[in-house]
Coordinates of C-alpha atoms in Angstrom, one line a residue:
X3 CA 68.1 71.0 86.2
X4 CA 70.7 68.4 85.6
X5 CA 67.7 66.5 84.3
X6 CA 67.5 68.3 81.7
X7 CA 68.6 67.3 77.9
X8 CA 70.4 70.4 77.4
X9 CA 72.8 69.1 74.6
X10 CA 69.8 67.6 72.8
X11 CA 67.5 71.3 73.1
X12 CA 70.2 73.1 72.7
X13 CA 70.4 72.6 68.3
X14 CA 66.3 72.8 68.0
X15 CA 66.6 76.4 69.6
X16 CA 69.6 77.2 67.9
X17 CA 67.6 76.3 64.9
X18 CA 64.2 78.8 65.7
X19 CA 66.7 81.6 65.7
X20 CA 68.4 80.7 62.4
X21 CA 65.3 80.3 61.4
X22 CA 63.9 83.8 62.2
X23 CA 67.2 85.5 60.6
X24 CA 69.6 85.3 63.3
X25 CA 73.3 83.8 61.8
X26 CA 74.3 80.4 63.4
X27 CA 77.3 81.6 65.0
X28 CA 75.3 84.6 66.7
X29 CA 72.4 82.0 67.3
X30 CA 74.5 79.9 69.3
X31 CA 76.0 82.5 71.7
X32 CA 72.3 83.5 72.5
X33 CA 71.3 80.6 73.0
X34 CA 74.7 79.6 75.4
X35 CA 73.4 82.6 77.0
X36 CA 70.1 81.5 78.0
X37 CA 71.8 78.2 78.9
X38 CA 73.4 80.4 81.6
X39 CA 70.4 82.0 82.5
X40 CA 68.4 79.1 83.4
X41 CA 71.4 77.9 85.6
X42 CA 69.7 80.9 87.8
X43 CA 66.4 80.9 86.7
X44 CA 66.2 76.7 87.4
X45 CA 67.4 75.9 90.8
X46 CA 64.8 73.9 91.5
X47 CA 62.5 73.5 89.1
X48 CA 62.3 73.8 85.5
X49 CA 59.5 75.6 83.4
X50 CA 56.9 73.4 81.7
X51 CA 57.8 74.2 78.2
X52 CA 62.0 74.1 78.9
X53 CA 62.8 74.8 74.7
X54 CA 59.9 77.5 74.7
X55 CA 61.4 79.3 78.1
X56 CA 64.9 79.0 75.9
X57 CA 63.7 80.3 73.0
X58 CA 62.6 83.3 74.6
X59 CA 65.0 84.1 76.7
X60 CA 67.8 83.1 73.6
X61 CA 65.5 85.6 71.3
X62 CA 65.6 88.5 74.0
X63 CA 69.2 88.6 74.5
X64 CA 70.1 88.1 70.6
X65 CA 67.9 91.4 70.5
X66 CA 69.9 93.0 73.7
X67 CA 73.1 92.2 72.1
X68 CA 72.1 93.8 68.8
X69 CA 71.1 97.3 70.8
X70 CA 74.0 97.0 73.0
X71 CA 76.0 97.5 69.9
X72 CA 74.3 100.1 68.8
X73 CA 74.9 101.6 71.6
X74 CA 78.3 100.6 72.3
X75 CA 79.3 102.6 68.5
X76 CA 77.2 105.6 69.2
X77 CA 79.2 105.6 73.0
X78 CA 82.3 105.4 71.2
X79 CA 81.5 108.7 69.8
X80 CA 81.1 110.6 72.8
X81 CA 83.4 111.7 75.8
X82 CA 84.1 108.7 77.8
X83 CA 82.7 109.1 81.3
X84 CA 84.3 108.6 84.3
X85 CA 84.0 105.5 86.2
X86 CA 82.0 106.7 89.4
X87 CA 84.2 106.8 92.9
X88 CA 83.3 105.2 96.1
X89 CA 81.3 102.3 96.8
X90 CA 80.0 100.5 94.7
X91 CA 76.1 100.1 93.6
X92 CA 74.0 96.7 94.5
X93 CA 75.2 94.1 92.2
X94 CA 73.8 93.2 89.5
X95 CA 73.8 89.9 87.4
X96 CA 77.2 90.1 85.4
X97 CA 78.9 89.4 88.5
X98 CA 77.3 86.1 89.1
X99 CA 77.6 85.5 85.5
X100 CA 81.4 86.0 85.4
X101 CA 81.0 83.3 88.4
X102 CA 79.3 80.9 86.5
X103 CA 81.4 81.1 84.0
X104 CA 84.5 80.0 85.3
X105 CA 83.1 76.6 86.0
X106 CA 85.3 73.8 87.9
X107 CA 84.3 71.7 85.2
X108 CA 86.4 74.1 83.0
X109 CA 90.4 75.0 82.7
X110 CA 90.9 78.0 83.9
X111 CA 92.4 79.6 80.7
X112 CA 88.9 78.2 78.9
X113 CA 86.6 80.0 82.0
X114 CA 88.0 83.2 80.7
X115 CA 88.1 82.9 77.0
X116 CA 83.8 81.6 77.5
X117 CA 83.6 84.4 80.1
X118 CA 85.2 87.2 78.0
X119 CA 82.9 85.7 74.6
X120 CA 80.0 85.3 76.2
X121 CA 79.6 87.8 78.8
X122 CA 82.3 90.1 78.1
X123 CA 81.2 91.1 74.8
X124 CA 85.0 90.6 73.4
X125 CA 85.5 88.7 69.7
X126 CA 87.4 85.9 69.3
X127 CA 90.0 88.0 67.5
X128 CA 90.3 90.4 70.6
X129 CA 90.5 87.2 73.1
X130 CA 92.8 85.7 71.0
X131 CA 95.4 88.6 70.6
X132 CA 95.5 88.9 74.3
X133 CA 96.2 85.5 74.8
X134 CA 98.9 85.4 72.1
X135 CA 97.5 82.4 70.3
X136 CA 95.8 82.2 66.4
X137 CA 92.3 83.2 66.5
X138 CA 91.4 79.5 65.2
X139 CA 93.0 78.5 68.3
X140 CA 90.8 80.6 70.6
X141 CA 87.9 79.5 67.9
X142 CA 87.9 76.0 69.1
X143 CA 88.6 76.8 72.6
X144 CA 85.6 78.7 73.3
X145 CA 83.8 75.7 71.2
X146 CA 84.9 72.8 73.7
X147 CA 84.5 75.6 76.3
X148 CA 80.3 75.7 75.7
X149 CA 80.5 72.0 75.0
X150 CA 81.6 71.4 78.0
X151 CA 79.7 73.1 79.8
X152 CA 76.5 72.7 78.1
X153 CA 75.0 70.0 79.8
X154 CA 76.4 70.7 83.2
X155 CA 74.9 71.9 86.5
X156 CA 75.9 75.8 87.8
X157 CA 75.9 74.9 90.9
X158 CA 79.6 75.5 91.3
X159 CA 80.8 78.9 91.1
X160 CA 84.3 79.1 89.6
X161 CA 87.1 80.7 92.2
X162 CA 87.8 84.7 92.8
X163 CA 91.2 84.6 90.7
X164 CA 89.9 83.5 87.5
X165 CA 87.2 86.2 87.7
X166 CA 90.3 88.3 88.7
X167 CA 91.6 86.8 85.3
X168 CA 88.6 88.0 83.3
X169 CA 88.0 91.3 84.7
X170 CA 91.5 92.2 83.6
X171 CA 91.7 91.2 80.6
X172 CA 88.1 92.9 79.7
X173 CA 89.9 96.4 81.5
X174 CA 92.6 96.1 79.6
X175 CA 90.9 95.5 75.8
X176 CA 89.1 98.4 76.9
X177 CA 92.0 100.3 77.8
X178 CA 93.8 99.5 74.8
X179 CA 91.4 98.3 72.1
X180 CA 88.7 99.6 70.1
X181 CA 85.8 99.1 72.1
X182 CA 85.1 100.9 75.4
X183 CA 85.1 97.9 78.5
X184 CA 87.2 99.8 81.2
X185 CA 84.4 101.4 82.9
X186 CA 82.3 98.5 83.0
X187 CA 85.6 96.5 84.1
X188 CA 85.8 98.7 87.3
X189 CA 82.3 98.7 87.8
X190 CA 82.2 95.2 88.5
X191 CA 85.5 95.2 90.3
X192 CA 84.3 97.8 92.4
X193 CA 81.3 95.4 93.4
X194 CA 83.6 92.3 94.0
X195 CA 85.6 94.6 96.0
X196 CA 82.3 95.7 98.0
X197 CA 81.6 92.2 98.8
X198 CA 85.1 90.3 99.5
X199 CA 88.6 91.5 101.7
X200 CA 90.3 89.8 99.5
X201 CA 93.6 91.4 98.7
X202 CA 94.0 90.8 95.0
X203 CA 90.6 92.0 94.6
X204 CA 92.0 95.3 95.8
X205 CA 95.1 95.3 94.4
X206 CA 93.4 94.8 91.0
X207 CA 90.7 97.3 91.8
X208 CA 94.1 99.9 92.6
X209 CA 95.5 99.0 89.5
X210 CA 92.4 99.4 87.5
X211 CA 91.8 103.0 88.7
X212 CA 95.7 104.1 88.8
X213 CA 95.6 103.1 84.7
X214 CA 92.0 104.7 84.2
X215 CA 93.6 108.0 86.2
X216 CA 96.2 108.5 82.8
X217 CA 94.0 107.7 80.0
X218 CA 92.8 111.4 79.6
X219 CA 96.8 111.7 78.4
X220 CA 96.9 108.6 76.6
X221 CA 96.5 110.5 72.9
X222 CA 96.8 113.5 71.3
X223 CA 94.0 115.3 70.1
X224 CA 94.2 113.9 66.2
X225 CA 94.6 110.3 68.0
X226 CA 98.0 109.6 67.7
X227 CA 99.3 107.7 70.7
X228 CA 101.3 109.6 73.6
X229 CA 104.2 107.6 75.8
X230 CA 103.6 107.9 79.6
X231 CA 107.3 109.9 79.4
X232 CA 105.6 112.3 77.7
X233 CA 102.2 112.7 78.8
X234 CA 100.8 116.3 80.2
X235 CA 100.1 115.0 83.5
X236 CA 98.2 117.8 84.3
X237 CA 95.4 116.0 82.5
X238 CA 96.0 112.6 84.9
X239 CA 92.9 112.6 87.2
X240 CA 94.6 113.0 90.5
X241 CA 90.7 111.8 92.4
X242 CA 91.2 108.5 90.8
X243 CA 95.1 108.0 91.6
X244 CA 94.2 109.0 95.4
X245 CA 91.3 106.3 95.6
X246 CA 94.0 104.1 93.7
X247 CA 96.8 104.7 96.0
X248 CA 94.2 104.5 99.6
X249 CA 92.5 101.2 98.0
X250 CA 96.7 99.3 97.0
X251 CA 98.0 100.8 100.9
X252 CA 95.1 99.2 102.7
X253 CA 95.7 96.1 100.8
X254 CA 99.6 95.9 101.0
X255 CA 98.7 96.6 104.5
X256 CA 97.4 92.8 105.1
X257 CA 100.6 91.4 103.6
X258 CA 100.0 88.9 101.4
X259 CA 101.4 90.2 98.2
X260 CA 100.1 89.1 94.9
X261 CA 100.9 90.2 91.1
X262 CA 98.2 93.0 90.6
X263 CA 99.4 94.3 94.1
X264 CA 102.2 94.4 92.9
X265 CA 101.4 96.1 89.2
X266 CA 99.4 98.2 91.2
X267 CA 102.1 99.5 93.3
X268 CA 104.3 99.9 90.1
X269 CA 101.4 102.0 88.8
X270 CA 101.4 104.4 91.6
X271 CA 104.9 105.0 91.2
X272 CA 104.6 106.3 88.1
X273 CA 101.6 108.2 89.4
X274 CA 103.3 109.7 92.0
X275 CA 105.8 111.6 89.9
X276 CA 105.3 115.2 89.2
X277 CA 107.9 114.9 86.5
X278 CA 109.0 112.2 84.4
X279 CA 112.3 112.7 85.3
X280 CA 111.4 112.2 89.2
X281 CA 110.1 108.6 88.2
X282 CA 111.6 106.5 91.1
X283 CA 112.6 104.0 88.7
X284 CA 114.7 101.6 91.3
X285 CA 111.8 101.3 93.4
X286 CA 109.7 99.9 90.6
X287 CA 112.5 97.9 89.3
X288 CA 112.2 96.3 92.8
X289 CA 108.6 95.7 92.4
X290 CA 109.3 94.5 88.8
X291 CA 111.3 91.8 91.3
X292 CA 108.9 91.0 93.2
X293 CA 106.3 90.7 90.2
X294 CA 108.5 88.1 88.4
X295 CA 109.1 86.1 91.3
X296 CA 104.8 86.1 92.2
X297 CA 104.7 85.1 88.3
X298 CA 107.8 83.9 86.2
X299 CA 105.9 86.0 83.4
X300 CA 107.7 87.0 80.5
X301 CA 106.0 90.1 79.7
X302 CA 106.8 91.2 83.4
X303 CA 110.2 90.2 82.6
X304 CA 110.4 92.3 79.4
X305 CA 108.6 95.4 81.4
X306 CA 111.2 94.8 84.0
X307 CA 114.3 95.6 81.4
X308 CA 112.5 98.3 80.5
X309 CA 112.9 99.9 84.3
X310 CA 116.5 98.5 84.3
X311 CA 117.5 100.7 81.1
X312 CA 116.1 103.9 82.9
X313 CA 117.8 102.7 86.6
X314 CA 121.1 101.8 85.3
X315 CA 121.3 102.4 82.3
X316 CA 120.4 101.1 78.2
X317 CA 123.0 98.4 78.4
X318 CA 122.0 97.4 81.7
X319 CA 118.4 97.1 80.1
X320 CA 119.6 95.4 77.0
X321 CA 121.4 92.5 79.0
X322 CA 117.9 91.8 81.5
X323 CA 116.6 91.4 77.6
X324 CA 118.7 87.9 77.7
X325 CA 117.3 85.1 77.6
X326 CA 114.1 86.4 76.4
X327 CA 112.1 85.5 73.5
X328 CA 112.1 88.1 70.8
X329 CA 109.1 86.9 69.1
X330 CA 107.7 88.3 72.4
X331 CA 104.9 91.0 71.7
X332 CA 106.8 94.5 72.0
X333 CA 110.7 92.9 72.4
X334 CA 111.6 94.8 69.3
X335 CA 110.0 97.7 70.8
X336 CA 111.7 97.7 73.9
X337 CA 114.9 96.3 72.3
X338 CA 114.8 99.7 69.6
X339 CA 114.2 102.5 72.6
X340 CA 117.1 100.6 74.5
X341 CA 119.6 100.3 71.5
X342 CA 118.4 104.3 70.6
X343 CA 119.1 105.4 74.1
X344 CA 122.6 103.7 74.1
X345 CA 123.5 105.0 70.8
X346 CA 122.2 103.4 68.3
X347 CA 119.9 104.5 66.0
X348 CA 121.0 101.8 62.7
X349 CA 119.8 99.2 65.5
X350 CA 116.5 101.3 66.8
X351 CA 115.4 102.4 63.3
X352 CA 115.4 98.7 62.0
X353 CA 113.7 97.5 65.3
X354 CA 111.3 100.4 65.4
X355 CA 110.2 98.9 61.8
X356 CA 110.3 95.7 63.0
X357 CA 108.0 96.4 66.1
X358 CA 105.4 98.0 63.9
X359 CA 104.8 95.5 61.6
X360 CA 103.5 93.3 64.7
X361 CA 102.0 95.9 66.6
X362 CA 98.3 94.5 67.6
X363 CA 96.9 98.4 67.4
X364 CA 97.0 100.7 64.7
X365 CA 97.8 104.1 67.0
X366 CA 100.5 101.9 68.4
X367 CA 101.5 101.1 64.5
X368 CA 101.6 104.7 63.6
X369 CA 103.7 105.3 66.6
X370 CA 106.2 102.8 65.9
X371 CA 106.7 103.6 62.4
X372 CA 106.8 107.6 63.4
X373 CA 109.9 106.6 65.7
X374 CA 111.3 104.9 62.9
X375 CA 111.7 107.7 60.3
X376 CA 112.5 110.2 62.9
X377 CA 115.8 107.6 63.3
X378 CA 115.8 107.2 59.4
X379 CA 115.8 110.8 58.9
X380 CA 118.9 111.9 61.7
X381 CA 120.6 109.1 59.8
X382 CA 120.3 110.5 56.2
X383 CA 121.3 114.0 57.5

């Protein structure tokens, strides 16, 4: 295969399908597609007519893309279904393709963004918001991405944590975003999990299942979004947090600790709590510790306050805000339930407003801008 002249077949085909209707930016992730297709398909030897095999293959999955949205808008309209428990089915292809994806030959921040385009089903608007970057940033990324892999052999799987990498980030768009990817994330996590004893693998697979458990809870029934504090947790799938729980202890059991262990066990925490007021909030903030030391992240970090405020107190919470940024995606957020529960509702009101104006979700909006007025209001009366 690395005979081949993909670069130079890679614009005729591009062309057929432009040519037959398809637009050039949809053309081109079909045909990247089949590029990773024949990285399976070719091993050893390539078909006779390499740019018709292309074309075909490029054609069929423009056409499985198209149904899959179709699909995906008419699923959107229906109950979601429950990921299924236990082990997990034979594998099928998307797991090798996430593989493939996060080439050596790439960074590992470009093996997710081409995994979560191409195989992923994400836009580059959805990859870019949860990377924090423009979306012409994430446009060009994903270009030199392809490009760089477009003429190179797939004979070199990338490693277990960027796949870790992707599948997150595809649970948690569709945990949070408009289109529905969390069942599919823990599907494939499940079958990574079948097939490795690696601990993050499980710890991720914990964490997957412990969020999934609370998303019955998650909104009200005209859409608006519910906090965890005041979710009816009779509607938290308690099967799901006991396969969570079983599948973090038998991972924390091999101790070596890494960051979605550690969200994981932060997760079941929460889950264990009848009440909201039987949280055992200095345990997390001890696994908010542990989770900033594993990763120095700021988002961690800004979590972590949050835990502080309800341990020892707003102020306490307000001074583990030092030193962050506040253009950081939910400080004012954070910042106005902080300032609101020590006092201030001048502060809270202004940051409420603030936080909505950047809030990447519109039930998220609408929630922000709802604690707002109810601070406005108490002030005018």
């Amino acid at each position: 295969m690395d005979e081949l002249p993909l670069r130079e077949l890679t614009p005729a085909v591009i062309g057929v399908l432009v040519h037959r209707g398809v637009d050039f930016a949809t053309a081109e992730d079909a045909v990247q597609e089949a590029l990773i297709q024949a990285a399976t398909s070719w091993p050893d030897q390539q078909p006779a007519d390499p740019k018709g095999w292309l074309v075909t293959v490029a054609w069929r999955k423009f056409l499985d893309a198209h149904r899959a949205e179709a699909a995906r808008r008419e699923r959107e309209q229906r109950i979601e279904a429950e990921p299924p428990p236990g082990p997990a089915e034979t594998t099928d292809d998307t797991l090798q393709l996430y593989f493939l994806c996060s080439h050596p030959s790439l960074t590992p921040a470009s093996a997710v963004a081409l995994t979560l385009r191409a195989v992923g089903g994400l836009t580059t608007r959805q990859i870019a918001q949860a990377y924090l970057v423009p979306e012409a940033t994430m446009a060009q990324r994903i270009s030199r991405a392809k490009r760089t892999v477009s003429d190179v052999r797939f004979n070199q799987p990338g490693d277990v944590a960027t796949v870790l990498r992707v599948l997150y980030l595809v649970f948690n768009e569709g945990y949070s975003g408009d289109i529905d990817l969390a069942g599919e994330a823990i599907r494939l996590t499940r079958q990574l999990a079948a097939k490795t004893m690696h601990e993050e693998v499980a710890g991720l697979l914990a964490l997957m299942l412990l969020h999934h458990a609370r998303r019955p809870a998650r909104t009200s029934s005209d859409g608006s979004l519910v906090p965890l504090a005041e979710q009816d947790r009779s509607l938290w799938n308690t099967r799901l947090i006991a396969e969570g729980v079983d599948v973090l202890q038998a991972a924390l059991a091999r101790d070596r600790l890494g960051e979605f262990q550690a969200q994981a066990a932060i997760a079941a925490l929460h889950a264990d709590a009848q009440t909201a007021e039987e949280t055992d909030w200095v345990q997390i903030v001890e696994w908010y510790d542990e989770l900033v030391r594993l990763t120095n992240s700021p988002v961690a970090q800004l979590n972590r306050a949050v835990a502080v405020g309800e341990a020892d107190g707003p102020r306490a919470g307000l001074a583990a805000l030092t030193g962050l940024d506040p253009a950081l995606p939910r400080y004012a957020a954070v910042a106005a339930y902080l300032h609101e529960r020590d006092g201030d509702p001048a502060t809270a009101a202004r940051l409420y407003n603030e936080a909505a104006r950047s809030a990447s979700s519109l039930p998220e909006r609408e929630h922000l801008t709802r604690q707002a007025a109810r601070l406005n209001a108490q002030l005018r009366s």
